[in-house]
mmCIF file of C-alpha atoms and ligand atoms in Angstrom:
data_model
loop_
_atom_site.group_PDB
_atom_site.id
_atom_site.type_symbol
_atom_site.label_atom_id
_atom_site.label_comp_id
_atom_site.label_asym_id
_atom_site.label_seq_id
_atom_site.Cartn_x
_atom_site.Cartn_y
_atom_site.Cartn_z
ATOM 1 C CA MET N 9 0.000 0.000 0.000
ATOM 2 C CA LYS N 10 1.232 3.455 -0.828
ATOM 3 C CA ILE N 11 0.086 6.952 0.023
ATOM 4 C CA ILE N 12 0.072 9.463 -2.799
ATOM 5 C CA CYS N 13 -0.510 13.121 -2.048
ATOM 6 C CA ILE N 14 -1.503 15.998 -4.278
ATOM 7 C CA GLY N 15 -0.097 19.433 -3.504
ATOM 8 C CA ARG N 16 -1.455 22.807 -4.611
ATOM 9 C CA ASN N 17 -4.961 21.727 -5.573
ATOM 10 C CA TYR N 18 -6.971 24.624 -4.112
ATOM 11 C CA VAL N 19 -6.371 28.165 -5.368
ATOM 12 C CA ALA N 20 -6.877 29.906 -2.010
ATOM 13 C CA HIS N 21 -4.328 27.607 -0.334
ATOM 14 C CA ILE N 22 -1.791 28.163 -3.135
ATOM 15 C CA GLN N 23 -2.164 31.897 -2.575
ATOM 16 C CA GLU N 24 -1.733 31.680 1.200
ATOM 17 C CA LEU N 25 1.630 29.910 0.712
ATOM 18 C CA LYS N 26 2.555 32.221 -2.189
ATOM 19 C CA ASN N 27 3.045 29.330 -4.618
ATOM 20 C CA GLU N 28 2.250 29.246 -8.330
ATOM 21 C CA ILE N 29 -0.892 27.623 -9.701
ATOM 22 C CA PRO N 30 0.291 24.374 -11.346
ATOM 23 C CA ASP N 31 -0.728 23.276 -14.833
ATOM 24 C CA GLU N 32 -0.525 19.643 -13.793
ATOM 25 C CA PRO N 33 -0.886 18.086 -10.316
ATOM 26 C CA VAL N 34 2.008 18.306 -7.855
ATOM 27 C CA ILE N 35 2.571 14.728 -6.665
ATOM 28 C CA PHE N 36 4.491 13.397 -3.678
ATOM 29 C CA MET N 37 4.305 10.260 -1.551
ATOM 30 C CA LYS N 38 4.378 9.103 2.035
ATOM 31 C CA PRO N 39 5.363 5.578 3.146
ATOM 32 C CA ASP N 40 2.936 3.264 4.958
ATOM 33 C CA THR N 41 4.783 4.067 8.211
ATOM 34 C CA ALA N 42 3.281 7.567 7.977
ATOM 35 C CA LEU N 43 -0.235 6.322 8.723
ATOM 36 C CA LEU N 44 -1.895 7.525 11.936
ATOM 37 C CA ARG N 45 -5.172 5.699 12.510
ATOM 38 C CA ASN N 46 -7.826 4.930 15.123
ATOM 39 C CA ASN N 47 -7.841 8.601 16.193
ATOM 40 C CA ASP N 48 -4.560 7.971 17.999
ATOM 41 C CA PRO N 49 -2.847 11.151 19.240
ATOM 42 C CA PHE N 50 -0.298 12.893 17.042
ATOM 43 C CA PHE N 51 3.028 13.546 18.783
ATOM 44 C CA ILE N 52 4.906 16.596 17.493
ATOM 45 C CA PRO N 53 8.439 15.446 16.573
ATOM 46 C CA GLY N 54 11.315 17.101 18.407
ATOM 47 C CA TRP N 55 13.064 18.272 15.215
ATOM 48 C CA THR N 56 10.392 20.739 14.090
ATOM 49 C CA ASN N 57 8.813 23.830 15.599
ATOM 50 C CA ASP N 58 6.087 24.293 12.994
ATOM 51 C CA VAL N 59 3.900 21.289 12.150
ATOM 52 C CA HIS N 60 0.915 22.369 10.066
ATOM 53 C CA HIS N 61 -2.452 20.645 9.675
ATOM 54 C CA GLU N 62 -3.739 20.067 6.131
ATOM 55 C CA ILE N 63 -7.225 18.543 6.103
ATOM 56 C CA GLU N 64 -7.840 16.605 2.880
ATOM 57 C CA LEU N 65 -10.320 14.326 1.173
ATOM 58 C CA VAL N 66 -8.776 10.880 0.689
ATOM 59 C CA ILE N 67 -9.799 8.420 -1.997
ATOM 60 C CA LYS N 68 -9.104 4.699 -1.721
ATOM 61 C CA ILE N 69 -8.113 2.855 -4.899
ATOM 62 C CA ASN N 70 -10.096 -0.345 -5.438
ATOM 63 C CA ARG N 71 -8.364 -1.988 -8.414
ATOM 64 C CA ILE N 72 -5.046 -2.109 -10.202
ATOM 65 C CA GLY N 73 -4.497 0.391 -12.978
ATOM 66 C CA LYS N 74 -1.831 2.055 -15.096
ATOM 67 C CA SER N 75 -2.222 4.964 -17.529
ATOM 68 C CA ILE N 76 -5.924 5.234 -16.712
ATOM 69 C CA GLU N 77 -7.940 7.442 -19.032
ATOM 70 C CA LYS N 78 -9.848 10.162 -17.239
ATOM 71 C CA LYS N 79 -13.202 8.915 -18.552
ATOM 72 C CA PHE N 80 -12.616 5.529 -16.865
ATOM 73 C CA ALA N 81 -11.034 6.862 -13.668
ATOM 74 C CA HIS N 82 -14.308 6.834 -11.708
ATOM 75 C CA ARG N 83 -14.153 3.016 -11.772
ATOM 76 C CA TYR N 84 -10.966 2.994 -9.709
ATOM 77 C CA PHE N 85 -12.405 4.253 -6.425
ATOM 78 C CA ASP N 86 -15.715 3.894 -4.589
ATOM 79 C CA GLU N 87 -14.960 5.320 -1.168
ATOM 80 C CA ILE N 88 -13.905 8.666 0.238
ATOM 81 C CA GLY N 89 -12.413 9.301 3.663
ATOM 82 C CA LEU N 90 -10.754 12.132 5.492
ATOM 83 C CA GLY N 91 -7.109 12.660 6.331
ATOM 84 C CA ILE N 92 -4.619 15.193 7.600
ATOM 85 C CA ASP N 93 -1.384 15.665 5.698
ATOM 86 C CA PHE N 94 0.806 16.801 8.606
ATOM 87 C CA THR N 95 3.622 18.962 7.289
ATOM 88 C CA ALA N 96 6.715 20.244 9.093
ATOM 89 C CA ARG N 97 6.482 23.635 7.395
ATOM 90 C CA ASP N 98 9.816 24.932 8.714
ATOM 91 C CA VAL N 99 11.641 21.900 7.344
ATOM 92 C CA GLN N 100 9.675 22.021 4.082
ATOM 93 C CA ASN N 101 10.521 25.690 3.556
ATOM 94 C CA ASN N 102 14.235 24.937 4.035
ATOM 95 C CA LEU N 103 14.063 22.057 1.567
ATOM 96 C CA LYS N 104 12.087 24.087 -0.975
ATOM 97 C CA ALA N 105 14.610 26.941 -0.761
ATOM 98 C CA LYS N 106 17.362 24.485 -1.664
ATOM 99 C CA GLY N 107 15.323 22.785 -4.385
ATOM 100 C CA LEU N 108 15.381 19.495 -2.456
ATOM 101 C CA PRO N 109 12.638 16.834 -2.094
ATOM 102 C CA TRP N 110 10.088 17.262 0.707
ATOM 103 C CA GLU N 111 10.217 13.820 2.333
ATOM 104 C CA LYS N 112 11.651 14.921 5.678
ATOM 105 C CA ALA N 113 8.809 17.416 6.029
ATOM 106 C CA LYS N 114 5.976 15.225 4.748
ATOM 107 C CA ALA N 115 6.825 11.515 4.972
ATOM 108 C CA PHE N 116 7.837 11.189 8.609
ATOM 109 C CA ASP N 117 6.218 8.647 10.947
ATOM 110 C CA LYS N 118 2.527 9.297 11.655
ATOM 111 C CA ALA N 119 2.385 12.291 9.284
ATOM 112 C CA ALA N 120 -0.731 10.925 7.539
ATOM 113 C CA ALA N 121 -3.748 10.897 9.839
ATOM 114 C CA LEU N 122 -6.553 8.836 8.304
ATOM 115 C CA SER N 123 -10.174 8.226 9.208
ATOM 116 C CA ASN N 124 -11.098 4.649 9.999
ATOM 117 C CA THR N 125 -14.413 5.222 8.245
ATOM 118 C CA PHE N 126 -14.686 5.698 4.501
ATOM 119 C CA ILE N 127 -17.969 6.706 2.877
ATOM 120 C CA SER N 128 -19.275 5.161 -0.324
ATOM 121 C CA LYS N 129 -19.407 7.611 -3.244
ATOM 122 C CA SER N 130 -23.022 6.631 -3.818
ATOM 123 C CA VAL N 131 -24.022 8.075 -0.427
ATOM 124 C CA PHE N 132 -23.087 11.652 -1.270
ATOM 125 C CA GLU N 133 -25.855 13.913 -2.429
ATOM 126 C CA ASN N 134 -23.495 15.476 -4.969
ATOM 127 C CA PRO N 135 -20.217 13.540 -5.355
ATOM 128 C CA LYS N 136 -18.794 16.479 -7.339
ATOM 129 C CA ALA N 137 -19.270 18.891 -4.417
ATOM 130 C CA ILE N 138 -18.311 17.221 -1.152
ATOM 131 C CA PRO N 139 -17.884 19.601 1.802
ATOM 132 C CA PHE N 140 -15.376 18.935 4.566
ATOM 133 C CA LYS N 141 -13.800 20.887 7.400
ATOM 134 C CA LEU N 142 -11.397 20.860 10.305
ATOM 135 C CA ASP N 143 -12.122 22.292 13.740
ATOM 136 C CA ILE N 144 -9.414 22.857 16.355
ATOM 137 C CA ASN N 145 -10.541 23.271 19.946
ATOM 138 C CA GLY N 146 -14.067 23.796 18.663
ATOM 139 C CA VAL N 147 -13.139 26.574 16.220
ATOM 140 C CA GLN N 148 -13.396 26.028 12.463
ATOM 141 C CA VAL N 149 -9.948 26.527 10.900
ATOM 142 C CA GLN N 150 -10.242 24.941 7.456
ATOM 143 C CA VAL N 151 -13.262 24.446 5.243
ATOM 144 C CA GLY N 152 -13.151 22.866 1.803
ATOM 145 C CA ASN N 153 -15.323 21.495 -0.938
ATOM 146 C CA SER N 154 -14.262 19.077 -3.657
ATOM 147 C CA GLU N 155 -15.843 21.313 -6.295
ATOM 148 C CA LEU N 156 -13.037 23.830 -5.611
ATOM 149 C CA MET N 157 -10.259 21.415 -6.531
ATOM 150 C CA ILE N 158 -8.175 22.466 -9.533
ATOM 151 C CA PHE N 159 -7.762 18.778 -10.463
ATOM 152 C CA ASP N 160 -10.767 16.576 -9.648
ATOM 153 C CA PHE N 161 -10.564 12.968 -8.440
ATOM 154 C CA GLU N 162 -10.716 11.533 -11.956
ATOM 155 C CA GLU N 163 -8.031 13.873 -13.292
ATOM 156 C CA ILE N 164 -5.790 13.027 -10.324
ATOM 157 C CA ILE N 165 -6.165 9.275 -10.915
ATOM 158 C CA SER N 166 -5.440 9.696 -14.592
ATOM 159 C CA GLN N 167 -2.381 11.883 -14.027
ATOM 160 C CA VAL N 168 -0.892 9.848 -11.161
ATOM 161 C CA SER N 169 -1.339 6.562 -13.028
ATOM 162 C CA LYS N 170 0.703 7.897 -15.941
ATOM 163 C CA TYR N 171 3.722 7.604 -13.672
ATOM 164 C CA VAL N 172 2.808 5.109 -10.932
ATOM 165 C CA THR N 173 0.740 1.924 -11.116
ATOM 166 C CA LEU N 174 -2.182 2.200 -8.740
ATOM 167 C CA LYS N 175 -3.091 -0.834 -6.659
ATOM 168 C CA MET N 176 -6.027 -1.840 -4.519
ATOM 169 C CA GLY N 177 -5.792 -0.130 -1.129
ATOM 170 C CA ASP N 178 -3.598 2.747 -2.251
ATOM 171 C CA LEU N 179 -4.646 6.082 -0.790
ATOM 172 C CA ILE N 180 -4.645 9.441 -2.521
ATOM 173 C CA TYR N 181 -4.704 12.594 -0.389
ATOM 174 C CA THR N 182 -6.247 15.109 -2.764
ATOM 175 C CA GLY N 183 -4.920 18.435 -1.479
ATOM 176 C CA THR N 184 -5.814 20.927 1.207
ATOM 177 C CA PRO N 185 -7.950 24.062 1.144
ATOM 178 C CA ALA N 186 -6.880 27.368 2.694
ATOM 179 C CA GLY N 187 -6.497 27.838 6.430
ATOM 180 C CA VAL N 188 -3.441 25.691 7.146
ATOM 181 C CA GLY N 189 -1.603 26.530 10.343
ATOM 182 C CA ALA N 190 0.489 25.174 13.172
ATOM 183 C CA VAL N 191 -0.757 22.659 15.724
ATOM 184 C CA LYS N 192 0.348 22.766 19.341
ATOM 185 C CA ILE N 193 0.404 20.364 22.234
ATOM 186 C CA GLY N 194 -3.052 19.999 23.739
ATOM 187 C CA ASP N 195 -4.973 20.862 20.560
ATOM 188 C CA HIS N 196 -8.133 18.850 19.883
ATOM 189 C CA LEU N 197 -8.658 18.181 16.171
ATOM 190 C CA GLU N 198 -12.057 17.240 14.740
ATOM 191 C CA GLY N 199 -12.491 16.565 11.031
ATOM 192 C CA TYR N 200 -15.869 16.413 9.299
ATOM 193 C CA LEU N 201 -16.883 14.924 5.960
ATOM 194 C CA GLU N 202 -20.233 16.575 5.250
ATOM 195 C CA ASP N 203 -21.765 16.400 8.751
ATOM 196 C CA ARG N 204 -20.034 13.170 9.789
ATOM 197 C CA LYS N 205 -17.228 13.511 12.309
ATOM 198 C CA LEU N 206 -14.549 11.089 11.065
ATOM 199 C CA LEU N 207 -11.458 12.472 12.796
ATOM 200 C CA ASP N 208 -11.307 13.250 16.515
ATOM 201 C CA PHE N 209 -7.896 13.203 18.177
ATOM 202 C CA MET N 210 -5.370 15.127 20.249
ATOM 203 C CA ILE N 211 -1.983 16.709 19.582
ATOM 204 C CA LYS N 212 0.639 15.665 22.167
HETATM 205 ZN ZN1 ZN O 318 -1.370 18.333 1.588
#
């Protein structure tokens, strides 16, 4: 199982980090050791002073595929969950300034929080406009909607599978909306997919 992440997929988030709008998806990966499940607490690593939350819709691949055409991409996932792409922003900014890969900032242990529950696509009223949000200590900090993605789920699957064979159980984190920011010890994170609370855990 692999975790594929899409960067820079919401215009307002690109602007808040002063990045350029991409003409094709920005792709990076996390190893399976990055998974944080069961609403276990997230422990801030000692080597960073600026871990950011990035709430994201996560799609789960349900069959093997390579070079998938966009028109067939909908067949490669039936379920959507919620995740947080934890990012050591200080480390990432150093790496970006040097033109180096982001793994230290993105792929570290437990940097991919994931809901235990995934929701079938067929359940959503409008699968093209799925709302989600993150609250911290009861205050809404990030709100997103899949209709605001620059690259939709099908385009992401098509583009990623040009380079990487997708397999059953692979996860794709589809990018974060605006409102990213640092977490601190004692924070209580609650993530919602529509009105379902799928993430509920502490920062330690
Ligand atoms: Zn992200």
